[in-house]
Coordinates of C-alpha atoms in Angstrom, one line a residue:
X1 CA 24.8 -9.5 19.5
X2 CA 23.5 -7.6 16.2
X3 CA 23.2 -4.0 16.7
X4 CA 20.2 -2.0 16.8
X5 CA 20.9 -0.8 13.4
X6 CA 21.2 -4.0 12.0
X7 CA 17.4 -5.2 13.4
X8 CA 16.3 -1.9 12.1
X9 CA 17.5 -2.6 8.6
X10 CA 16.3 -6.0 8.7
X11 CA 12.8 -4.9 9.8
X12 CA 12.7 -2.4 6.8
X13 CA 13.6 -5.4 4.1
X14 CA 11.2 -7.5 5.9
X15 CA 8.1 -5.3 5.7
X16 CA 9.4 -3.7 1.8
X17 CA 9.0 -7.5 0.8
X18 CA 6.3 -8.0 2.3
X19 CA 4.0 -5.4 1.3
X20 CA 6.0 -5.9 -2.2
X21 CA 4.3 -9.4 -2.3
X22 CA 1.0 -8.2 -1.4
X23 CA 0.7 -5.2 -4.5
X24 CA 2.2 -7.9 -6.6
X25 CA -0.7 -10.7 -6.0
X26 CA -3.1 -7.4 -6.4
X27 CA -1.8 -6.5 -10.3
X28 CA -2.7 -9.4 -12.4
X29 CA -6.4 -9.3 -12.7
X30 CA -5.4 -5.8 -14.5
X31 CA -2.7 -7.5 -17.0
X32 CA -5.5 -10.5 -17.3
X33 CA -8.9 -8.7 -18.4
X34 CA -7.3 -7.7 -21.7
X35 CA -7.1 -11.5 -22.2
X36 CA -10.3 -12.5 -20.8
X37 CA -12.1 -10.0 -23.5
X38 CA -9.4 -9.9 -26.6
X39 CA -10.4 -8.7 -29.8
X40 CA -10.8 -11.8 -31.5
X41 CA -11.0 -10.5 -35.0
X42 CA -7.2 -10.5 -34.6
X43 CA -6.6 -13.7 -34.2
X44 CA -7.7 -15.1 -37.8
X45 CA -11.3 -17.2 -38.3
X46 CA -13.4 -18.5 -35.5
X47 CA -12.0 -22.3 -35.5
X48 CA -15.8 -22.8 -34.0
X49 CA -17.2 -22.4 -37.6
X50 CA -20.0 -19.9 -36.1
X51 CA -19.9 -16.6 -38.1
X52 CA -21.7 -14.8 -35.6
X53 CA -19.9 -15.1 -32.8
X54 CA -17.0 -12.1 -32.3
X55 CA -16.3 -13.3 -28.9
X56 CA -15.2 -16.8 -29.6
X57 CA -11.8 -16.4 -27.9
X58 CA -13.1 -14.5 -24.9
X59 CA -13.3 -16.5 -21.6
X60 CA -17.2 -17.2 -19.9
X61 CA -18.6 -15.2 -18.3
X62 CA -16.7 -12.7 -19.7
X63 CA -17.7 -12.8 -23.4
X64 CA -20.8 -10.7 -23.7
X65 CA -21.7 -6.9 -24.4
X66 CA -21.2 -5.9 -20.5
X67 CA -17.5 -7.1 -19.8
X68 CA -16.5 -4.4 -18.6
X69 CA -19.4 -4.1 -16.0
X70 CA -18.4 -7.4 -14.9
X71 CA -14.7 -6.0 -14.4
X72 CA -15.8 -3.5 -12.6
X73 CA -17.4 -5.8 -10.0
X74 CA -14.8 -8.0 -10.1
X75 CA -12.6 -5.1 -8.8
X76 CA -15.3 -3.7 -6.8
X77 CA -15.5 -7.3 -4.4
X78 CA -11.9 -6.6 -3.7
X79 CA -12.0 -3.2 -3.0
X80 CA -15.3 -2.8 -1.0
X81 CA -14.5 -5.9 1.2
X82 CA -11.0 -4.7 1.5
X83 CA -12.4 -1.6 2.7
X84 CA -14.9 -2.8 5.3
X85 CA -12.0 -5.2 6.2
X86 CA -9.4 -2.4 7.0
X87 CA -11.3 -0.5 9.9
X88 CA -11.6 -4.3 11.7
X89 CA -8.0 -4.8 11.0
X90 CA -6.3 -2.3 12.8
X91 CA -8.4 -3.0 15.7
X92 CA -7.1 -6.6 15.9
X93 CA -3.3 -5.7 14.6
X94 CA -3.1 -3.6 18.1
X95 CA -3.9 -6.8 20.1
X96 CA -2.6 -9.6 18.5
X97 CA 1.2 -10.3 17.9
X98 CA 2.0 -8.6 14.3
X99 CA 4.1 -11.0 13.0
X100 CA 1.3 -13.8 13.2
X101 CA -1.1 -11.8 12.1
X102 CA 1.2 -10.6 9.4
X103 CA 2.3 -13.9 8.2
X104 CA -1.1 -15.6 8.0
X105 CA -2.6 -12.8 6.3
X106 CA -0.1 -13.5 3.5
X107 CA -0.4 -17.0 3.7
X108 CA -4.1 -17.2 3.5
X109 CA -4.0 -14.1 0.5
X110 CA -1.5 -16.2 -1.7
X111 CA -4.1 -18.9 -1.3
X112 CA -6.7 -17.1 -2.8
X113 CA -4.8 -15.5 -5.3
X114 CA -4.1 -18.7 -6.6
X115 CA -7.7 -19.9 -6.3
X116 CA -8.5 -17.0 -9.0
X117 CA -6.0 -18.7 -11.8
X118 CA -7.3 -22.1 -10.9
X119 CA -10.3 -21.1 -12.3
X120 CA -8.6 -21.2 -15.7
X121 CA -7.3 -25.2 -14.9
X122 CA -10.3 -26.3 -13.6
X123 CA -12.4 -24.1 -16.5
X124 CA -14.8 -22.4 -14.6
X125 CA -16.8 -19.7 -16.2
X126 CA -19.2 -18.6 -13.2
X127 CA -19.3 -15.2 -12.1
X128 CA -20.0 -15.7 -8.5
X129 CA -16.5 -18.7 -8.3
X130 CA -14.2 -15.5 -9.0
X131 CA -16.7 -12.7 -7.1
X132 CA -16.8 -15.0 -3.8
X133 CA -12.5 -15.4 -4.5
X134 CA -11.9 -11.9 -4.6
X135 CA -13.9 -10.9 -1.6
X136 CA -12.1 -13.2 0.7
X137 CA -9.3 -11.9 -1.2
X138 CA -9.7 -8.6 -0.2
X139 CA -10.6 -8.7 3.5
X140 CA -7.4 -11.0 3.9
X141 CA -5.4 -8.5 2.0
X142 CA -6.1 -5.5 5.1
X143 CA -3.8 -7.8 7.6
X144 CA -0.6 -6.5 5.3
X145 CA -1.0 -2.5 5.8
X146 CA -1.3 -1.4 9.8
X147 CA 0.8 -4.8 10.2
X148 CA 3.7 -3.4 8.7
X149 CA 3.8 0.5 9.4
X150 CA 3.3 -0.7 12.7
X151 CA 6.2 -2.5 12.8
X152 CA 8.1 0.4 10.7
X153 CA 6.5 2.8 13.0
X154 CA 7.9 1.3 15.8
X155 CA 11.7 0.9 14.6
X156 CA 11.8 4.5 13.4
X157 CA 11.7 7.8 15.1
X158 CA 10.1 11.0 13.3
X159 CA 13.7 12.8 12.4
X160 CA 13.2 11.4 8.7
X161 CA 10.8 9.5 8.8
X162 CA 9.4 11.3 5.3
X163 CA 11.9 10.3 3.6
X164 CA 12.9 7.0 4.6
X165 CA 8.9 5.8 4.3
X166 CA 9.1 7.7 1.0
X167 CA 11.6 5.5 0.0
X168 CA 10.2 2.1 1.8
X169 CA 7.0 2.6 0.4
X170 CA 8.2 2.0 -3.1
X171 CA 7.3 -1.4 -2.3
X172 CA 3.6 -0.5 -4.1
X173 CA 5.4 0.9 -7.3
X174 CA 7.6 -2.1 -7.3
X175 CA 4.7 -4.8 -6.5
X176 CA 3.3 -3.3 -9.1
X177 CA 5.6 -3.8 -11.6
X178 CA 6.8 -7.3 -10.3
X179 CA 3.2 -8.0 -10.9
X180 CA 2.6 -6.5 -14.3
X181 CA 5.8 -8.3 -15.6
X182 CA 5.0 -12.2 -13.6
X183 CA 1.6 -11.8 -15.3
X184 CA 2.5 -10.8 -18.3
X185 CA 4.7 -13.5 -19.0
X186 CA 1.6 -16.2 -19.2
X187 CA -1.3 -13.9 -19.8
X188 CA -1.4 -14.4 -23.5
X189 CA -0.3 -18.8 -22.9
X190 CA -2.0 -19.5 -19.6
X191 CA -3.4 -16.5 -17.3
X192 CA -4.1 -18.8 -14.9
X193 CA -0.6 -18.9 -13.9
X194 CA -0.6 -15.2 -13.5
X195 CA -2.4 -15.6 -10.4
X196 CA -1.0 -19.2 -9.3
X197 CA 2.8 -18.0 -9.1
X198 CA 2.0 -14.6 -7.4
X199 CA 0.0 -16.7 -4.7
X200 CA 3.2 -18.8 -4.5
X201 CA 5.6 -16.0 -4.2
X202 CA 3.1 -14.1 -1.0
X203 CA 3.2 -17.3 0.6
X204 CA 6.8 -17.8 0.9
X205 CA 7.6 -14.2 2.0
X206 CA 4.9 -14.7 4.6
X207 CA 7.0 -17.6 5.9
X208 CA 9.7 -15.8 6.3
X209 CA 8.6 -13.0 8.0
X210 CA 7.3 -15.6 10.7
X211 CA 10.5 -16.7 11.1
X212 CA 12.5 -13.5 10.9
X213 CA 10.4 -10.2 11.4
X214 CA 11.1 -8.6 14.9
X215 CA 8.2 -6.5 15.9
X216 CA 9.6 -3.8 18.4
X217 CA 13.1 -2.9 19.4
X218 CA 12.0 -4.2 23.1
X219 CA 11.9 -7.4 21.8
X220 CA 15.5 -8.0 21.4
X221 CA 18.9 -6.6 23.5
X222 CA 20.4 -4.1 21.2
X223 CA 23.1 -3.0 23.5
X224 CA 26.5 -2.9 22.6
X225 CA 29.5 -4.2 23.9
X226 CA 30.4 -2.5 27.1
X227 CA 33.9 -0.9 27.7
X228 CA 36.1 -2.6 30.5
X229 CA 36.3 -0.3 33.1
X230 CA 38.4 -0.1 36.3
X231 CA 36.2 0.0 38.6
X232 CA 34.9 -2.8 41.8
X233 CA 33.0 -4.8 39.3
X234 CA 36.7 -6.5 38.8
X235 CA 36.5 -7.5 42.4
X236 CA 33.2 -9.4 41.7
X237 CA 32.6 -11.2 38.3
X238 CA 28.7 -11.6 38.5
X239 CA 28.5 -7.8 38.1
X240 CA 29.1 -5.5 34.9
X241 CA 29.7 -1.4 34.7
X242 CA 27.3 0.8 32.3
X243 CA 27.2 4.6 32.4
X244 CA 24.4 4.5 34.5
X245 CA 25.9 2.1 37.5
X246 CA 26.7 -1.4 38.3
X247 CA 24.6 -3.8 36.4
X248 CA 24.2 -7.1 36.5
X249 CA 24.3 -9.9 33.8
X250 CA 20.7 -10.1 33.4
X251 CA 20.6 -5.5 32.8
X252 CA 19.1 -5.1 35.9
X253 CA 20.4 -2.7 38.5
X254 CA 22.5 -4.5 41.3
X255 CA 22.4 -1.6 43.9
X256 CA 19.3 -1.8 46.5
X257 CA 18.0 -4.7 43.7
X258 CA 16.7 -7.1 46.6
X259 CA 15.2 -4.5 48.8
X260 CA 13.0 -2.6 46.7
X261 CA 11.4 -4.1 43.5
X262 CA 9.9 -2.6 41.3
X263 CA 6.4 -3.1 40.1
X264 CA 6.1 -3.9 36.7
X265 CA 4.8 -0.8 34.6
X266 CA 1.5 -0.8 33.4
X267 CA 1.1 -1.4 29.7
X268 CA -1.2 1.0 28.1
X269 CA -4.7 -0.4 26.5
X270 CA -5.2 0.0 23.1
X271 CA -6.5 3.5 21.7
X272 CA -10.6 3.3 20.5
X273 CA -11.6 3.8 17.1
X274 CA -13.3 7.1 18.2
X275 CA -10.2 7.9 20.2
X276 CA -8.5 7.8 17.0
X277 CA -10.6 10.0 15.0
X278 CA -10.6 12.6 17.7
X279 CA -5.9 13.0 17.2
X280 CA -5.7 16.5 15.1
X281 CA -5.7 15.7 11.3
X282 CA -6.8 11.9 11.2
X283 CA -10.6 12.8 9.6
X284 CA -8.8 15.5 6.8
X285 CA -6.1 13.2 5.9
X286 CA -8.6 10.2 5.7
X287 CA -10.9 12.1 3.4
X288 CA -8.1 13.7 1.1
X289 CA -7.2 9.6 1.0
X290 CA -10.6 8.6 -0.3
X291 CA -10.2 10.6 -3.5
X292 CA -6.1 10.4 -3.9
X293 CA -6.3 6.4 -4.1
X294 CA -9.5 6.8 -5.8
X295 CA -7.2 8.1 -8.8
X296 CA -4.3 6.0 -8.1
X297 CA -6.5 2.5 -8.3
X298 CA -7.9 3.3 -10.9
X299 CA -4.7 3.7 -13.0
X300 CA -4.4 0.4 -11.1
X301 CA -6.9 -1.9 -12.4
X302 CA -7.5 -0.4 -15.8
X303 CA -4.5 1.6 -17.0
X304 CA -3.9 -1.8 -19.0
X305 CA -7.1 -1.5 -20.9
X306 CA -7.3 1.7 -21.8
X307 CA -3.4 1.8 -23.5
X308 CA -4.9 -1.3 -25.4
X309 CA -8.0 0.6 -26.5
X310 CA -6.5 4.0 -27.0
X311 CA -2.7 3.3 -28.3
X312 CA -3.7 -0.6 -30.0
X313 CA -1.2 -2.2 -28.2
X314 CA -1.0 -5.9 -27.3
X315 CA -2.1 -7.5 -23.9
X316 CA 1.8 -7.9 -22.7
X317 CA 2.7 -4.9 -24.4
X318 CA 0.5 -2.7 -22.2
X319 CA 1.0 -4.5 -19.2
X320 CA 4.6 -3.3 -19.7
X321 CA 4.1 -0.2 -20.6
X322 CA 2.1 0.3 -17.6
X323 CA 4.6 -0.4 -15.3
X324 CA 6.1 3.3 -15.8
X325 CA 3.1 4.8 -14.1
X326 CA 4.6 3.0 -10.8
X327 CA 8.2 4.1 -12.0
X328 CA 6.9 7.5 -11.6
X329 CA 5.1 6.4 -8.2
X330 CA 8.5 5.4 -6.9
X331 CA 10.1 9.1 -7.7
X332 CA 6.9 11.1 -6.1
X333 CA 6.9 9.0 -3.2
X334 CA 10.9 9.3 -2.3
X335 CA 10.1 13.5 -3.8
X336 CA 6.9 14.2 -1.5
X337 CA 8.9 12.4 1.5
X338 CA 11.9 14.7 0.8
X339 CA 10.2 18.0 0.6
X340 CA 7.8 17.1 3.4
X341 CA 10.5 16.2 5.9
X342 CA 12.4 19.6 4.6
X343 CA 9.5 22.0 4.9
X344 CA 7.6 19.9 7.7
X345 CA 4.5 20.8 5.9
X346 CA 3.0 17.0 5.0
X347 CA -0.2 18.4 3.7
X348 CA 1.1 21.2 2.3
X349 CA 3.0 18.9 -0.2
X350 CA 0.4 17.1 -0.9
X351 CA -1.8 19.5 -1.9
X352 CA 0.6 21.3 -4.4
X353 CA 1.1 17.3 -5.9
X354 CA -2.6 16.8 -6.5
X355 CA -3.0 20.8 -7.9
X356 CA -0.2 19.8 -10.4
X357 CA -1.6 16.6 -11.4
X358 CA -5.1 17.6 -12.2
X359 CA -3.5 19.7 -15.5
X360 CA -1.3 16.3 -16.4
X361 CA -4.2 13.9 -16.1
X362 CA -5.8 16.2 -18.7
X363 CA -2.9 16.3 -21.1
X364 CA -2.2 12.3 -20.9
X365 CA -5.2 11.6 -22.0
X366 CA -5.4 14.1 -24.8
X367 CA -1.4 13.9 -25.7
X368 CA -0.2 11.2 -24.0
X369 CA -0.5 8.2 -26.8
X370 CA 0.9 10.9 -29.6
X371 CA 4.3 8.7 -29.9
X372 CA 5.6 6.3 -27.7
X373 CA 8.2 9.1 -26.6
X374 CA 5.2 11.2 -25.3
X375 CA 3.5 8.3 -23.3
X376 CA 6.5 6.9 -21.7
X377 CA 7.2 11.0 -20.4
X378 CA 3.4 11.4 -19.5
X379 CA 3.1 8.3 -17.6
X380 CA 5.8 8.5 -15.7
X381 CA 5.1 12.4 -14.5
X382 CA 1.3 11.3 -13.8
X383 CA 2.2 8.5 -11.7
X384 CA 5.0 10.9 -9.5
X385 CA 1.9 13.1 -9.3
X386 CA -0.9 11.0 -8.4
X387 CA 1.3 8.1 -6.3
X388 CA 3.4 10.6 -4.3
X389 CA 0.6 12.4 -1.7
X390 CA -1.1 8.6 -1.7
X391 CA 2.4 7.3 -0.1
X392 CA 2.9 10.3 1.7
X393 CA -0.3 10.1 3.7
X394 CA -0.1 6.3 3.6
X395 CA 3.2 6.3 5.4
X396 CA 4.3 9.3 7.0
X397 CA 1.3 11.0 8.0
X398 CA 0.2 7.6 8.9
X399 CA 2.8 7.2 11.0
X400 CA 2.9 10.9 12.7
X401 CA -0.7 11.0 13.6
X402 CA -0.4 6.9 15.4
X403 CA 2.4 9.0 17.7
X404 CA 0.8 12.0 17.9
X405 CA 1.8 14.5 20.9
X406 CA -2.0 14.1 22.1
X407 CA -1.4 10.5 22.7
X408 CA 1.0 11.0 25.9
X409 CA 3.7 8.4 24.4
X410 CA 0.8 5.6 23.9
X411 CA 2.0 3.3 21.8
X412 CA -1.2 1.6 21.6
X413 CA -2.6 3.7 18.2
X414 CA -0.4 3.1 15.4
X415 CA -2.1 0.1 13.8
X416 CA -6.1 1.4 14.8
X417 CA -5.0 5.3 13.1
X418 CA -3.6 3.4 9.7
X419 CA -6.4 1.5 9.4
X420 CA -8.8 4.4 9.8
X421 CA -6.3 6.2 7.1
X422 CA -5.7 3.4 4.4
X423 CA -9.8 2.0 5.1
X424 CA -11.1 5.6 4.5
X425 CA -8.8 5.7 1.3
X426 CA -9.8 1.7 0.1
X427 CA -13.6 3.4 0.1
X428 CA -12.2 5.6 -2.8
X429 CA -9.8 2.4 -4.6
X430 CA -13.3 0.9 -4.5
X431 CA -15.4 3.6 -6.6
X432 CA -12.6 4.7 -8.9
X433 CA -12.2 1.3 -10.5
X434 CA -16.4 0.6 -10.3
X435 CA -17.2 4.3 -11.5
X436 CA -14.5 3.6 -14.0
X437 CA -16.6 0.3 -15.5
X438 CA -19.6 2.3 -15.1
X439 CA -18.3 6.0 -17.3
X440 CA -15.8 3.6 -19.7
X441 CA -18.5 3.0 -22.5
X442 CA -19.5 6.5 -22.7
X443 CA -15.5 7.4 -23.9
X444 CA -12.1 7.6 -21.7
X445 CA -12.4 11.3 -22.4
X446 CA -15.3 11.1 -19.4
X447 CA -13.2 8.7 -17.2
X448 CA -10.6 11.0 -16.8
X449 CA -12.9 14.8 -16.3
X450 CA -14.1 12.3 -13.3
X451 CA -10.4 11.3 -11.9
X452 CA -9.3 15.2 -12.1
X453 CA -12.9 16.1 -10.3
X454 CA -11.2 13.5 -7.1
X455 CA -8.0 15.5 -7.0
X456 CA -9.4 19.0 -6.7
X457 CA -12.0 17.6 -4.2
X458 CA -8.4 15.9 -2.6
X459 CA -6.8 18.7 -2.5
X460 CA -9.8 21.1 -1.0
X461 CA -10.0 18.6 2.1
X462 CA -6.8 19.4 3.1
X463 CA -7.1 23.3 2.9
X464 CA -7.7 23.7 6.7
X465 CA -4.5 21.5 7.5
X466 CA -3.0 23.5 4.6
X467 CA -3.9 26.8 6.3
X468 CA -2.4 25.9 9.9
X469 CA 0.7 24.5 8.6
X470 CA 1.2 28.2 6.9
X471 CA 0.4 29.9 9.8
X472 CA 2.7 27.7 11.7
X473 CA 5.5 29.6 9.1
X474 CA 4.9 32.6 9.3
X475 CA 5.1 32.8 13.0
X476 CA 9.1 32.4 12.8
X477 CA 9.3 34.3 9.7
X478 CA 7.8 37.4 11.7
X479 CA 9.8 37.1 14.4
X480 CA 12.8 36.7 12.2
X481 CA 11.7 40.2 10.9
X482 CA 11.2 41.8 14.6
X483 CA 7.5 41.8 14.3

């Protein structure tokens, strides 16, 4: 039989392509608005013959004076239902088999996904057609996250857990990118199929996690080979020899096994959303969430936009150049993992992350499109800084606080705590991009005084976890000084 090892590993690829697909079905509607509102003036004469119209290459309903309003409610139906849909999720991913819930979720979100590019086929230009899309979008989208650091959760033991969730949850930064570089490659001939091949490509991997992905080590028989021993087992085939005594072939004991059975052990219910909030540290880490992704999503959905406002680049050439802000997400997530699982200090980490990236945030956007040398640099420091305490507290603090000490070995928490996590933090990916349609037309300059406002206030939610994590230092240190 496969080793343990080997289910391990191919739990990890399961779930890193799997959450992969789902970032990568999320990034085209960034890469697309730059082509649903071009500046048509570049494009030569309006072929319409109407002089007054500057919007003649624009797509309906997307054409008029508040596009960028409508953006931001496009991006606010996924968000806000994605956040409402996040604290249900977790609730149901502890009761229902993972990997069903897990693999419909994807199939049903590479179905909408591709719903949105139809729209281009079928030329739709109502409002509500892509508003109703992305709302089902988004509470279909909050099966993917307590599903799989669940099953992540449950494979993998707290020794490094920092850093080998650092460097699984790259699966954002490269869904991301995967998703900026599929859409680009139609956005300018045929955006719809920016959406339409995405959907395809969620749909598949969902398939094959139905077939494949093993939920919990219990689940299969991981033991190895046993040694041949000299012992009476020889003297009766039907019986084996562990370490622990005579076994038979089905792992049960074979001494006293027909006089006293054992009563199956109880399985433990499911922990309460209150129950969860009440574990040390789930309410600061969920709040310091709500403004870290705040700042992260909005890079998200309109990082694209603003390179082709600011720096005058084309629609694919600042999809791609966008990409390096998840480069740099990659690097902070594997960095904050590293240093947290070296220090033991998660919070601490992140709170010297989001003090550094308050001071970069302020020196991309004054700086950061003075040569393309600068902006590559910029972006890719920015995105360690911002990306790396969001997949910290996304992944190993999720994971810590669903086993936490206070939970007596209940097993039962892991999905309900990383929904409370990740739904608190989708309330903040849900006003970053909005508040970013809303402050956008009064200059970029005000966008980004209201993303480095979100990582002070990130970073000051954390101080009390900050505090006991110090304390927790210099107890040893004292006593390594014979105070």
């Amino acid at each position: 039989l496969p080793s343990s090892h080997s289910y391990r590993g191919l739990t990890l690829v399961l779930t890193f392509l799997s959450y992969t697909s789902y970032h990568l079905s999320r990034k085209p509607i960034s890469i697309v608005k730059s082509q649903l509102h071009p500046n048509c003036s570049t494009l030569g004469p309006n072929p319409h013959n109407d002089s007054n119209s500057t919007t003649w290459c624009s797509w309906a309903p997307f054409d008029g004076d508040n596009y960028k309003e409508l953006f931001g409610a496009l991006d606010n139906a996924f968000l806000v239902a994605y956040a409402i849909g996040m604290f249900i999720s977790g609730i149901f991913g502890e009761r229902l088999p993972l990997r069903y819930y897990l693999s419909g979720g994807m199939v049903l979100s590479g179905l909408f996904t591709a719903l949105f590019g139809l729209g281009y086929f079928w030329d739709i230009h109502v409002l509500w057609y892509f508003i109703v899309v992305q709302v089902c979008n988004g509470l279909v989208q909050t099966t993917g996250w307590p599903a799989v650091v669940a099953c992540v959760g449950n494979w993998f033991g707290k020794g490094k857990r920092g850093l080998i969730m650092g460097i699984w949850n790259s699966h954002t930064s490269v869904g991301n990118i995967l998703g900026s570089l599929i859409a680009g490659a139609w956005v300018s001939s045929a955006w719809g199929l920016s959406f339409v091949v995405p959907g395809i490509i969620i749909t598949t991997v969902g398939i094959i996690c139905f077939f494949f992905l093993v939920e919990y080590p219990e689940d299969v028989d991981c033991n190895p080979p046993l040694h041949h021993v000299m012992t009476t087992s020889e003297k009766d085939p039907e019986a084996v020899t562990s370490n622990e005594g005579p076994l038979s072939l089905s792992g049960q004991s074979s001494v006293d096994h027909s006089n006293s059975p054992k009563e199956p052990a109880e399985e433990p219910e499911a922990i309460s959303f209150l129950g969860a909030l009440r574990i040390p540290g789930v309410v600061e880490f969920s709040l310091c969430l709500l403004f870290a992704k705040l700042v992260s999503y909005t890079f998200l959905y309109w990082l694209p936009l603003y390179i082709v406002n600011v720096a005058h680049f084309g629609a694919k050439e600042a999809g791609d150049l966008s990409t390096l802000f998840d480069v740099g997400g990659i690097l902070g997530g594997i960095f904050a993992g590293l240093i947290s699982d070296y220090t033991g200090g998660r919070a601490t980490t992140c709170c010297v992350m989001l003090v550094v990236a308050a001071p970069m945030l302020f020196l991309y956007n004054h700086v950061g499109q003075n040569g393309i040398g600068t902006s590559i640099a910029m972006l890719i420091i920015c995105g360690a800084l911002v990306n790396g305490p969001y997949a910290l507290i996304t992944t190993a603090v999720s994971a810590d606080l669903g086993t936490h000490e206070s939970l007596k070995g209940n097993a039962k928490a892991l999905s309900t705590v990383t929904a409370i996590i990740d739904g608190t933090g989708s309330i903040g990916a849900a006003l970053g991009p909005l508040l970013a349609g809303l402050i956008s037309p009064t200059g970029w300059n005000n966008v980004f005084y209201m993303l480095i406002a979100a990582d002070v206030l990130a970073c000051l939610l954390l101080a009390r976890v900050v505090v006991k994590e110090a304390r927790g230092w210099c107890g040893p240190m004292a006593r390594q000084r014979g105070y």
